[in-house]
Amino acid sequence: MTHDEYRELYEGFRWHVPAEFNIAEACGRRWAAETSRVAIHFEDDAGRRATYTYATLQADANRLSNALAALGVKRGDRVAIVLPQRPETAIAHLAIYQLGAVAMPLSVLFGPDALEYRLQDSGAIAAIADESAADALASLRASCPQLAHLIIVGVGADGTHEWSALLAKASDRFECVATRADDPALLIYTSGTTGPPKGALMPHRALIGNLPGFVASQDWFPRPGDVFWSPADWAWTGGLMDALLPTLYFGFPIVGYKGRFAPEKAFELMQRYGVTNAFLFPTALKMMMRSQAWADPRGKLRLRSIMSAGEAVGTAVFDWAREKLGITVNEMFGQTEVNYIVGNSHERWPANPGAMGRPYPGHRVAVIDDEGNEVGDGEVGEVAIHRRDIHGDLDPVFFLEYWRNPEATRKKFTGDPLNSWCRTGDLATRDAEGYLWYQGRADDMFKAAGYRIGPSEIENCLIKHPAVANAAVVPKPDAERGAVVKAFVVLADAYRGRGDERLIAELQAHVRGKLAPYEYPKEIEFIDQLPMTTTGKVQRRVLRELEKQRAAGTGVSGE
């Protein structure tokens, strides 16, 4: 049984946020004098490998800052970064921050429409990309007239700047612009469930707000010899604020891999680079659990801690990690606007399987009703974080605003601007020990035959069956009951092609025997893969909409 130090850690924590703070200064410049300190171990899917020191990162960041300044980029300007996990991504972030500009990371998986919307909405004047996104960006020059400069890592078309040539002409000396902790540093677009994506404008201080949760969820990172890795895209909060930037903040190495996630490759990377700490989405953990590469990993890895977020891990994965890896997965909860606010740190307080965890030190988190009142233990409400911690100090984790959307910013909060609750849109219950238990997104919950249904518990139950690799539960419209529970199931490799009525009945009986009678899926549809966001979250809304269209006779038939 883990000794429970939570109360002492939580009540004793105090924020120390300097008036002036710059992410580039904290994550790059202060480590550059130690010329042999390793920052990034890089590898791509073609087998190319390289190691970058903090000194190398900083020198190139200085060159890029000078080059951007010469192109007319100034304080407050937005610069898009359309790059995968590679050293140039980290260099671009450092260069933009120390210039006083605003970095806008965008996924390389975005198509032209997604890129166009974000570039137009943000008014970005420059974009940095590699060859995979060069053509898409070049095609948008006419519809994004403010986008004056394209910098391409690799070979670009006419009218673009080639990264190496641009940096070769620039000085490796640059004086970091003095920025306040409240000055904007990042613009990250969230993939909302309704309406167009909103740009969350993040201040430099938000990194400080992330650190207590990062340290705790990684079992007191860093320790001597620690090496970090996560497959999370560095264009998203998960990869950037939960992996890249906090690792660089502490001056430790991170592994960057340019390629698709595969459990076999994950094992290889962790073994080769001696990875000790990782952030792995539940989807990745489920794939690892089903992979032969991870059948007997003990003694082959240095892995000591795993954080997981984005979806509920579930007891099946939780138990597998303990048994096969000897690791208790620390679940974490947060979102772009207020990241890393709830979670576990099993070496300091017990991690209950299936629980989101407790509020991390520095964050005052509660479960509230529609009027902003805290609900009682065991009652379902919305997870919210207060502007001020338990000592009355302002919490630095908060975003500044939704970009050019004051109405959406206002709706995010309940109460006075500096003394208010920030709503997350996620539902949970709290128990007597202060643990939060996830109940799903507010828009994922549904009623079937009068019962309130949360999909995560049913999905977790299905995944415990050996035939199921992944599952998503949504409402299927029903004239008599309003809706019935439907499960979309991805079969494990050993069961591929064996989805039939017999297996459906077996899975239904499996759930019926473990959960409430009204929770078992009345209908099961086998599917090759679930619709996923680029951050590894199941897009249940896509499946809900599919079922609505089918019910209306306008969608694809369910064969």
Coordinates of C-alpha atoms in Angstrom, one line a residue:
M1 CA 0.0 0.0 0.0
T2 CA 1.4 3.4 -1.0
H3 CA 2.0 5.8 1.8
D4 CA -0.5 8.7 1.3
E5 CA 1.4 12.0 1.4
Y6 CA -1.3 13.8 -0.6
R7 CA -2.7 16.1 2.0
E8 CA 0.8 17.3 3.1
L9 CA 1.9 17.9 -0.5
Y10 CA -1.3 19.6 -1.6
E11 CA -1.7 21.9 1.4
G12 CA 2.0 22.9 1.5
F13 CA 2.4 23.8 -2.1
R14 CA 2.8 27.5 -3.0
W15 CA 3.1 29.1 -6.4
H16 CA 6.2 31.2 -7.3
V17 CA 5.6 32.9 -10.6
P18 CA 8.1 35.6 -11.6
A19 CA 6.9 38.8 -13.1
E20 CA 9.1 38.2 -16.1
F21 CA 9.3 34.7 -17.7
N22 CA 10.1 33.4 -21.1
I23 CA 9.7 29.7 -22.1
A24 CA 12.7 29.8 -24.4
E25 CA 14.9 31.1 -21.6
A26 CA 13.7 28.4 -19.2
C27 CA 13.8 25.5 -21.7
G28 CA 16.8 26.3 -23.8
R29 CA 19.1 29.2 -23.1
R30 CA 19.8 28.3 -19.4
W31 CA 21.1 24.9 -20.4
A32 CA 23.1 25.8 -23.5
A33 CA 26.4 26.6 -21.6
E34 CA 26.7 22.9 -20.8
T35 CA 27.9 21.9 -24.2
S36 CA 27.5 18.2 -23.8
R37 CA 24.1 18.2 -22.3
V38 CA 21.8 16.1 -24.6
A39 CA 18.4 17.6 -25.4
I40 CA 17.0 15.3 -28.2
H41 CA 17.6 11.8 -29.4
F42 CA 16.1 11.8 -32.9
E43 CA 15.1 9.0 -35.2
D44 CA 12.8 8.7 -38.2
D45 CA 11.0 5.8 -39.8
A46 CA 13.8 5.5 -42.4
G47 CA 16.3 4.7 -39.7
R48 CA 18.1 8.0 -39.7
R49 CA 19.3 9.0 -36.2
A50 CA 20.9 12.1 -34.7
T51 CA 21.6 13.6 -31.2
Y52 CA 21.1 17.3 -30.5
T53 CA 22.5 19.0 -27.5
Y54 CA 21.0 22.0 -25.8
A55 CA 23.9 24.1 -27.1
T56 CA 23.0 23.1 -30.7
L57 CA 19.3 23.8 -30.2
Q58 CA 20.0 27.2 -28.8
A59 CA 22.5 28.2 -31.5
D60 CA 20.0 27.3 -34.2
A61 CA 17.1 28.9 -32.3
N62 CA 19.2 32.1 -32.2
R63 CA 19.8 31.9 -36.0
L64 CA 16.1 31.3 -36.6
S65 CA 15.1 34.2 -34.4
N66 CA 17.4 36.5 -36.3
A67 CA 16.1 35.2 -39.6
L68 CA 12.5 35.7 -38.6
A69 CA 13.2 39.2 -37.4
A70 CA 14.8 40.0 -40.7
L71 CA 11.7 38.8 -42.5
G72 CA 9.6 41.3 -40.4
V73 CA 8.3 39.0 -37.7
K74 CA 7.9 41.0 -34.5
R75 CA 6.6 40.7 -31.0
G76 CA 3.0 39.3 -30.8
D77 CA 3.0 38.0 -34.4
R78 CA 1.7 34.5 -34.9
V79 CA 4.0 32.0 -36.6
A80 CA 2.6 28.6 -37.6
I81 CA 4.7 25.5 -37.0
V82 CA 3.6 22.6 -39.2
L83 CA 6.2 20.0 -38.2
P84 CA 6.2 16.4 -36.8
Q85 CA 8.4 15.2 -33.9
R86 CA 11.9 16.4 -35.1
P87 CA 14.6 18.7 -33.7
E88 CA 13.5 21.6 -35.9
T89 CA 10.2 21.7 -34.1
A90 CA 11.9 22.4 -30.8
I91 CA 14.2 24.9 -32.4
A92 CA 11.2 26.7 -34.0
H93 CA 9.4 27.0 -30.6
L94 CA 12.4 28.4 -28.8
A95 CA 13.1 30.9 -31.6
I96 CA 9.5 32.2 -31.7
Y97 CA 9.2 32.5 -27.9
Q98 CA 12.5 34.3 -27.4
L99 CA 11.5 36.7 -30.2
G100 CA 8.3 37.6 -28.3
A101 CA 6.1 36.2 -31.0
V102 CA 3.4 33.6 -30.7
A103 CA 3.9 30.0 -31.8
M104 CA 0.9 28.3 -33.4
P105 CA 1.6 24.5 -33.7
L106 CA -0.5 22.7 -36.3
S107 CA -0.6 19.0 -37.0
V108 CA 1.0 17.6 -40.2
L109 CA -2.1 15.5 -40.5
F110 CA -4.3 18.6 -41.2
G111 CA -5.6 18.9 -44.7
P112 CA -5.8 22.2 -46.7
D113 CA -9.2 23.2 -45.2
A114 CA -8.1 22.7 -41.6
L115 CA -4.9 24.6 -42.3
E116 CA -6.7 27.4 -44.1
Y117 CA -9.2 28.0 -41.3
R118 CA -6.5 28.3 -38.6
L119 CA -4.2 30.4 -40.7
Q120 CA -7.0 32.8 -41.6
D121 CA -8.4 33.0 -38.1
S122 CA -5.0 33.5 -36.4
G123 CA -3.7 36.0 -39.0
A124 CA -0.3 34.1 -39.0
I125 CA 2.3 36.0 -41.1
A126 CA 4.7 33.1 -41.4
A127 CA 4.7 29.3 -41.4
I128 CA 7.5 26.8 -40.8
A129 CA 6.9 23.3 -42.3
D130 CA 8.6 20.3 -43.7
E131 CA 8.1 18.9 -47.2
S132 CA 5.0 16.9 -46.1
A133 CA 3.0 20.1 -45.7
A134 CA 4.8 22.4 -48.1
D135 CA 2.4 21.9 -51.1
A136 CA -0.7 22.3 -48.9
L137 CA 0.6 25.6 -47.5
A138 CA 1.7 26.9 -50.9
S139 CA -1.8 26.3 -52.2
L140 CA -3.2 28.5 -49.5
R141 CA -1.2 31.6 -50.3
A142 CA -4.0 33.2 -52.3
S143 CA -6.7 32.6 -49.6
C144 CA -4.3 33.6 -46.8
P145 CA -2.8 36.9 -48.1
Q146 CA -1.4 37.8 -44.6
L147 CA 0.8 34.6 -44.8
A148 CA 3.9 36.4 -46.1
H149 CA 6.6 33.8 -45.6
L150 CA 6.9 30.0 -45.8
I151 CA 10.0 28.4 -44.4
I152 CA 10.5 24.8 -45.5
V153 CA 12.7 22.2 -43.8
G154 CA 13.8 20.5 -46.9
V155 CA 13.2 21.5 -50.5
G156 CA 10.6 24.1 -51.0
A157 CA 8.9 25.6 -54.1
D158 CA 9.7 29.0 -55.6
G159 CA 8.8 31.8 -53.3
T160 CA 9.6 29.9 -50.1
H161 CA 12.6 30.0 -47.8
E162 CA 14.7 26.9 -47.3
W163 CA 15.5 26.3 -43.6
S164 CA 19.2 25.5 -43.9
A165 CA 19.9 28.4 -46.3
L166 CA 18.0 30.8 -44.1
L167 CA 19.8 29.8 -40.9
A168 CA 23.3 29.7 -42.6
K169 CA 23.0 33.4 -43.3
A170 CA 22.0 34.3 -39.7
S171 CA 24.0 35.0 -36.6
D172 CA 24.0 32.5 -33.8
R173 CA 23.7 35.2 -31.2
F174 CA 20.4 36.6 -30.1
E175 CA 19.2 38.5 -27.0
C176 CA 16.0 37.0 -25.7
V177 CA 13.1 39.6 -25.6
A178 CA 12.0 40.4 -22.1
T179 CA 8.5 39.0 -21.7
R180 CA 6.1 39.1 -18.8
A181 CA 4.8 35.8 -17.5
D182 CA 1.3 36.9 -18.7
D183 CA 2.4 37.7 -22.2
P184 CA 1.1 35.3 -24.9
A185 CA 3.4 32.5 -26.1
L186 CA 1.2 29.9 -27.8
L187 CA -2.0 29.7 -29.8
I188 CA -3.4 26.2 -29.8
Y189 CA -6.6 25.4 -31.6
T190 CA -8.9 23.0 -29.8
S191 CA -11.0 20.5 -31.7
G192 CA -14.4 21.3 -30.0
T193 CA -17.3 18.9 -30.3
T194 CA -19.5 21.7 -31.7
G195 CA -18.8 24.7 -33.9
P196 CA -15.5 25.6 -35.5
P197 CA -12.2 25.1 -33.6
K198 CA -11.3 27.8 -31.1
G199 CA -7.8 29.2 -30.6
A200 CA -6.7 29.0 -27.0
L201 CA -4.2 31.7 -26.3
M202 CA -1.6 30.5 -23.8
P203 CA 0.7 32.7 -21.7
H204 CA 4.4 31.9 -20.9
R205 CA 3.3 31.2 -17.3
A206 CA 1.1 28.3 -18.4
L207 CA 4.2 26.1 -18.5
I208 CA 4.9 26.8 -14.8
G209 CA 1.2 25.8 -14.2
N210 CA 1.9 22.5 -15.8
L211 CA 5.0 21.6 -13.9
P212 CA 3.5 20.2 -10.6
G213 CA 1.3 17.8 -12.4
F214 CA 4.1 16.8 -14.8
V215 CA 6.5 16.1 -11.9
A216 CA 3.9 14.2 -9.9
S217 CA 2.5 12.1 -12.8
Q218 CA 6.0 11.1 -13.8
D219 CA 6.8 9.9 -10.2
W220 CA 9.0 12.9 -9.4
F221 CA 10.7 13.5 -12.7
P222 CA 13.6 14.2 -13.1
R223 CA 15.9 11.7 -11.5
P224 CA 19.5 11.2 -12.6
G225 CA 19.6 9.4 -15.9
D226 CA 15.9 10.0 -16.8
V227 CA 15.0 9.9 -20.5
F228 CA 11.5 10.9 -21.7
W229 CA 9.5 9.7 -24.7
S230 CA 5.9 10.1 -25.9
P231 CA 4.3 9.4 -29.3
A232 CA 2.1 12.4 -28.7
D233 CA 2.3 14.9 -31.6
W234 CA 4.3 17.9 -30.5
A235 CA 1.7 20.0 -32.3
W236 CA -0.8 19.3 -29.6
T237 CA -1.0 20.1 -25.9
G238 CA -0.3 16.5 -25.0
G239 CA 2.9 16.3 -26.9
L240 CA 4.0 19.9 -26.3
M241 CA 3.0 20.7 -22.7
D242 CA 3.0 17.2 -21.3
A243 CA 6.2 16.0 -22.9
L244 CA 8.5 18.3 -24.9
L245 CA 8.6 21.6 -23.0
P246 CA 8.6 20.2 -19.5
T247 CA 11.4 17.8 -20.3
L248 CA 13.4 20.7 -21.8
Y249 CA 12.5 22.8 -18.8
F250 CA 14.4 20.4 -16.6
G251 CA 17.3 20.1 -19.0
F252 CA 16.9 16.3 -19.7
P253 CA 16.8 14.3 -22.9
I254 CA 13.6 13.5 -24.9
V255 CA 13.3 11.1 -27.7
G256 CA 11.7 12.4 -30.9
Y257 CA 10.5 9.9 -33.4
K258 CA 9.2 10.9 -36.9
G259 CA 6.9 8.1 -37.8
R260 CA 3.6 6.3 -37.1
F261 CA 3.1 4.7 -33.7
A262 CA 3.4 0.9 -33.5
P263 CA 3.8 -1.1 -30.3
E264 CA 6.8 -2.9 -31.7
K265 CA 8.5 0.3 -32.6
A266 CA 7.7 1.7 -29.2
F267 CA 9.4 -1.2 -27.5
E268 CA 12.4 -0.8 -29.8
L269 CA 12.7 3.0 -29.1
M270 CA 12.4 2.6 -25.3
Q271 CA 15.0 -0.1 -25.3
R272 CA 17.5 1.7 -27.5
Y273 CA 17.4 5.0 -25.7
G274 CA 16.9 3.8 -22.2
V275 CA 13.5 5.5 -21.8
T276 CA 12.5 5.8 -18.1
N277 CA 9.4 8.0 -18.4
A278 CA 6.6 8.1 -20.9
F279 CA 3.3 9.6 -21.7
L280 CA 1.2 7.1 -23.6
F281 CA -2.4 7.5 -24.7
P282 CA -4.8 4.8 -23.6
T283 CA -5.1 3.8 -27.2
A284 CA -1.4 3.2 -27.4
L285 CA -1.4 1.2 -24.2
K286 CA -4.3 -1.0 -25.5
M287 CA -2.2 -1.7 -28.6
M288 CA 0.8 -2.6 -26.5
M289 CA -1.3 -4.8 -24.3
R290 CA -2.3 -6.9 -27.4
S291 CA 1.2 -6.9 -29.0
Q292 CA 3.6 -9.9 -28.8
A293 CA 6.4 -7.4 -28.5
W294 CA 5.2 -6.5 -25.0
A295 CA 4.4 -10.1 -23.9
D296 CA 7.5 -10.3 -21.7
P297 CA 9.1 -6.9 -21.3
R298 CA 10.5 -7.2 -17.8
G299 CA 14.3 -6.9 -17.6
K300 CA 14.6 -5.4 -21.1
L301 CA 13.6 -1.8 -20.3
R302 CA 14.5 1.0 -17.9
L303 CA 10.9 2.3 -17.9
R304 CA 9.9 3.5 -14.4
S305 CA 6.9 5.7 -14.9
I306 CA 3.9 6.1 -17.3
M307 CA 1.4 8.9 -17.4
S308 CA -1.8 8.4 -19.5
A309 CA -4.5 10.9 -20.5
G310 CA -7.1 11.7 -23.1
E311 CA -9.5 8.8 -22.3
A312 CA -10.0 6.7 -19.3
V313 CA -7.3 4.0 -19.0
G314 CA -9.7 1.4 -17.6
T315 CA -8.9 -1.4 -15.2
A316 CA -7.9 -3.9 -18.0
V317 CA -4.9 -1.8 -19.1
F318 CA -4.2 -0.7 -15.5
D319 CA -3.9 -4.3 -14.4
W320 CA -1.8 -5.3 -17.4
A321 CA 0.7 -2.5 -16.8
R322 CA 1.1 -3.5 -13.2
E323 CA 1.5 -7.2 -14.0
K324 CA 3.7 -7.0 -17.2
L325 CA 5.6 -3.8 -16.7
G326 CA 5.7 -3.5 -12.9
I327 CA 4.4 0.0 -13.3
T328 CA 1.3 1.7 -11.9
V329 CA 0.0 4.0 -14.7
N330 CA -0.7 7.5 -13.4
E331 CA -3.8 8.8 -15.1
M332 CA -4.0 12.6 -15.7
F333 CA -6.8 14.9 -16.6
G334 CA -6.6 18.3 -18.2
Q335 CA -7.4 20.2 -21.4
T336 CA -5.6 22.8 -23.5
E337 CA -7.1 25.7 -21.7
V338 CA -6.3 24.4 -18.2
N339 CA -3.9 21.5 -18.5
Y340 CA -2.5 19.0 -16.0
I341 CA -4.9 19.7 -13.2
V342 CA -6.0 16.3 -11.8
G343 CA -4.2 13.0 -11.6
N344 CA -2.2 10.4 -9.8
S345 CA 1.3 10.0 -8.5
H346 CA 1.2 6.5 -7.1
E347 CA 4.5 6.7 -5.2
R348 CA 3.1 9.6 -3.2
W349 CA -0.6 8.7 -2.9
P350 CA -2.5 5.6 -3.9
A351 CA -3.7 5.3 -7.5
N352 CA -7.2 3.8 -7.5
P353 CA -7.8 1.8 -10.8
G354 CA -10.3 3.8 -13.0
A355 CA -10.0 7.0 -11.0
M356 CA -8.9 10.2 -12.7
G357 CA -7.0 11.0 -9.5
R358 CA -6.9 14.0 -7.2
P359 CA -6.3 17.7 -7.9
Y360 CA -2.6 18.2 -8.3
P361 CA -0.8 20.6 -5.9
G362 CA -1.5 24.2 -6.8
H363 CA -4.9 23.6 -8.4
R364 CA -8.3 24.0 -6.7
V365 CA -10.6 21.6 -8.5
A366 CA -14.2 20.7 -7.8
V367 CA -17.3 19.1 -9.3
I368 CA -20.0 21.7 -9.8
D369 CA -23.6 21.9 -10.9
D370 CA -25.0 24.2 -13.6
E371 CA -25.2 27.2 -11.2
G372 CA -21.5 26.8 -10.2
N373 CA -22.2 25.2 -6.8
E374 CA -20.1 22.2 -5.6
V375 CA -22.1 19.0 -5.6
G376 CA -21.9 16.3 -2.9
D377 CA -19.7 13.2 -2.9
G378 CA -21.0 10.6 -5.4
E379 CA -23.1 13.2 -7.4
V380 CA -22.4 13.7 -11.1
G381 CA -21.3 17.2 -12.0
E382 CA -18.9 19.1 -14.2
V383 CA -15.2 19.2 -13.4
A384 CA -14.1 22.8 -12.9
I385 CA -10.9 24.6 -11.7
H386 CA -10.9 27.8 -9.7
R387 CA -8.9 30.8 -10.8
R388 CA -7.3 30.8 -7.3
D389 CA -5.7 28.0 -5.4
I390 CA -6.5 27.1 -1.8
H391 CA -4.2 29.9 -0.5
G392 CA -6.0 32.5 -2.6
D393 CA -3.1 32.9 -5.1
L394 CA -3.8 33.0 -8.8
D395 CA -3.2 29.7 -10.5
P396 CA -0.8 30.2 -13.5
V397 CA -2.1 27.3 -15.5
F398 CA -5.0 29.2 -17.1
F399 CA -5.2 30.2 -20.8
L400 CA -5.6 33.9 -21.5
E401 CA -8.6 33.8 -23.8
Y402 CA -10.1 32.2 -26.9
W403 CA -8.6 34.1 -29.8
R404 CA -10.9 36.8 -31.0
N405 CA -13.9 35.1 -29.3
P406 CA -14.8 37.0 -26.1
E407 CA -18.2 35.3 -26.0
A408 CA -16.7 31.8 -25.8
T409 CA -14.2 33.0 -23.3
R410 CA -17.0 34.4 -21.1
K411 CA -19.0 31.1 -21.3
K412 CA -16.0 29.1 -20.1
F413 CA -16.1 30.8 -16.7
T414 CA -18.7 31.0 -13.9
G415 CA -18.4 33.9 -11.6
D416 CA -16.2 37.0 -11.3
P417 CA -13.3 37.0 -13.8
L418 CA -10.6 36.8 -11.1
N419 CA -12.6 34.7 -8.7
S420 CA -14.4 32.2 -10.9
W421 CA -14.7 28.6 -11.9
C422 CA -13.4 27.5 -15.3
R423 CA -15.7 24.7 -16.7
T424 CA -14.1 21.8 -18.5
G425 CA -17.1 20.2 -20.1
D426 CA -16.2 16.9 -18.6
L427 CA -18.4 15.1 -16.0
A428 CA -17.2 13.3 -12.9
T429 CA -18.1 12.3 -9.4
R430 CA -15.9 12.8 -6.3
D431 CA -15.5 10.3 -3.6
A432 CA -14.9 10.9 0.2
E433 CA -11.1 10.7 -0.3
G434 CA -11.1 13.4 -3.0
Y435 CA -10.6 11.2 -6.0
L436 CA -12.5 12.1 -9.2
W437 CA -14.2 9.4 -11.3
Y438 CA -14.7 10.2 -14.9
Q439 CA -18.2 10.0 -16.3
G440 CA -17.6 11.1 -19.8
R441 CA -17.9 14.4 -21.8
A442 CA -21.0 16.3 -21.0
D443 CA -22.0 15.8 -24.7
D444 CA -21.1 12.0 -24.6
M445 CA -23.6 11.2 -21.9
F446 CA -27.0 10.0 -23.0
K447 CA -30.2 8.6 -21.8
A448 CA -31.6 5.1 -22.8
A449 CA -34.9 3.9 -21.5
G450 CA -34.7 6.6 -18.9
Y451 CA -31.3 5.6 -17.6
R452 CA -28.3 8.0 -17.7
I453 CA -25.5 6.2 -19.6
G454 CA -21.8 7.1 -19.5
P455 CA -19.8 5.3 -22.3
S456 CA -16.5 4.8 -20.6
E457 CA -17.5 2.1 -18.1
I458 CA -19.1 0.0 -20.8
E459 CA -16.1 0.4 -23.1
N460 CA -13.8 -0.6 -20.3
C461 CA -15.9 -3.7 -19.7
L462 CA -15.8 -4.7 -23.3
I463 CA -12.0 -4.3 -23.6
K464 CA -11.6 -6.8 -20.8
H465 CA -12.9 -9.4 -23.2
P466 CA -10.0 -11.0 -25.2
A467 CA -11.8 -10.5 -28.5
V468 CA -11.9 -6.7 -28.2
A469 CA -9.0 -4.4 -29.1
N470 CA -11.0 -1.2 -28.7
A471 CA -14.6 -0.1 -28.4
A472 CA -16.8 3.0 -28.5
V473 CA -20.3 3.3 -27.1
V474 CA -22.9 5.8 -28.4
P475 CA -26.7 6.1 -28.4
K476 CA -28.6 4.7 -31.3
P477 CA -31.9 6.5 -31.8
D478 CA -34.9 4.3 -30.9
A479 CA -38.6 5.3 -31.3
E480 CA -39.7 3.5 -28.2
R481 CA -36.9 4.1 -25.7
G482 CA -35.4 7.3 -27.1
A483 CA -32.1 5.6 -27.5
V484 CA -30.5 2.2 -27.0
V485 CA -26.9 1.5 -26.2
K486 CA -24.8 0.6 -29.2
A487 CA -21.1 -0.5 -29.3
F488 CA -18.7 -0.2 -32.2
V489 CA -16.0 -2.8 -31.6
V490 CA -12.6 -3.3 -33.1
L491 CA -11.6 -6.9 -32.8
A492 CA -8.2 -8.1 -31.6
D493 CA -6.0 -9.6 -34.3
A494 CA -6.7 -13.2 -33.3
Y495 CA -10.4 -12.6 -33.7
R496 CA -10.4 -10.7 -37.0
G497 CA -13.0 -12.0 -39.4
R498 CA -14.8 -13.9 -36.6
G499 CA -17.4 -11.2 -35.8
D500 CA -20.7 -13.0 -35.9
E501 CA -24.0 -13.3 -34.0
R502 CA -22.4 -15.8 -31.6
L503 CA -19.6 -13.4 -30.7
I504 CA -22.1 -10.5 -30.4
A505 CA -24.1 -12.6 -27.9
E506 CA -21.0 -13.5 -26.0
L507 CA -19.9 -9.8 -25.7
Q508 CA -23.4 -8.8 -24.6
A509 CA -23.5 -11.5 -21.9
H510 CA -20.0 -10.4 -20.8
V511 CA -21.2 -6.8 -20.2
R512 CA -24.5 -7.9 -18.7
G513 CA -22.8 -10.0 -16.2
K514 CA -20.6 -7.2 -14.9
L515 CA -22.6 -4.0 -15.2
A516 CA -26.2 -2.9 -14.7
P517 CA -28.7 -4.7 -16.9
Y518 CA -29.6 -1.4 -18.8
E519 CA -25.9 -0.8 -19.7
Y520 CA -25.2 -3.8 -21.9
P521 CA -25.1 -2.9 -25.7
K522 CA -28.3 -3.8 -27.4
E523 CA -26.5 -3.6 -30.7
I524 CA -22.9 -4.3 -31.5
E525 CA -21.2 -3.4 -34.8
F526 CA -17.7 -4.6 -35.7
I527 CA -15.6 -2.0 -37.4
D528 CA -12.0 -2.0 -38.7
Q529 CA -11.0 1.1 -36.8
L530 CA -12.6 3.8 -34.7
P531 CA -12.6 7.4 -35.8
M532 CA -9.8 9.1 -33.8
T533 CA -8.6 12.6 -33.3
T534 CA -4.9 13.2 -34.1
T535 CA -4.4 13.3 -30.3
G536 CA -5.6 9.7 -29.9
K537 CA -9.1 10.4 -28.6
V538 CA -12.1 8.4 -29.9
Q539 CA -14.4 10.7 -31.8
R540 CA -17.7 9.4 -30.5
R541 CA -19.5 12.3 -32.0
V542 CA -18.7 11.0 -35.5
L543 CA -20.3 7.7 -34.6
R544 CA -23.3 9.4 -32.9
E545 CA -23.9 11.4 -36.1
L546 CA -23.6 8.3 -38.2
E547 CA -26.4 6.7 -36.1
K548 CA -28.5 9.8 -36.4
Q549 CA -28.1 9.8 -40.2
R550 CA -28.9 6.1 -40.4
A551 CA -32.1 6.6 -38.3
A552 CA -33.1 9.4 -40.6
G553 CA -32.4 7.3 -43.7
T554 CA -29.7 9.6 -45.0
G555 CA -26.6 7.9 -43.9
V556 CA -24.7 4.8 -44.8
S557 CA -26.6 1.6 -44.1
G558 CA -25.2 -0.6 -41.3
E559 CA -24.2 -3.8 -43.1

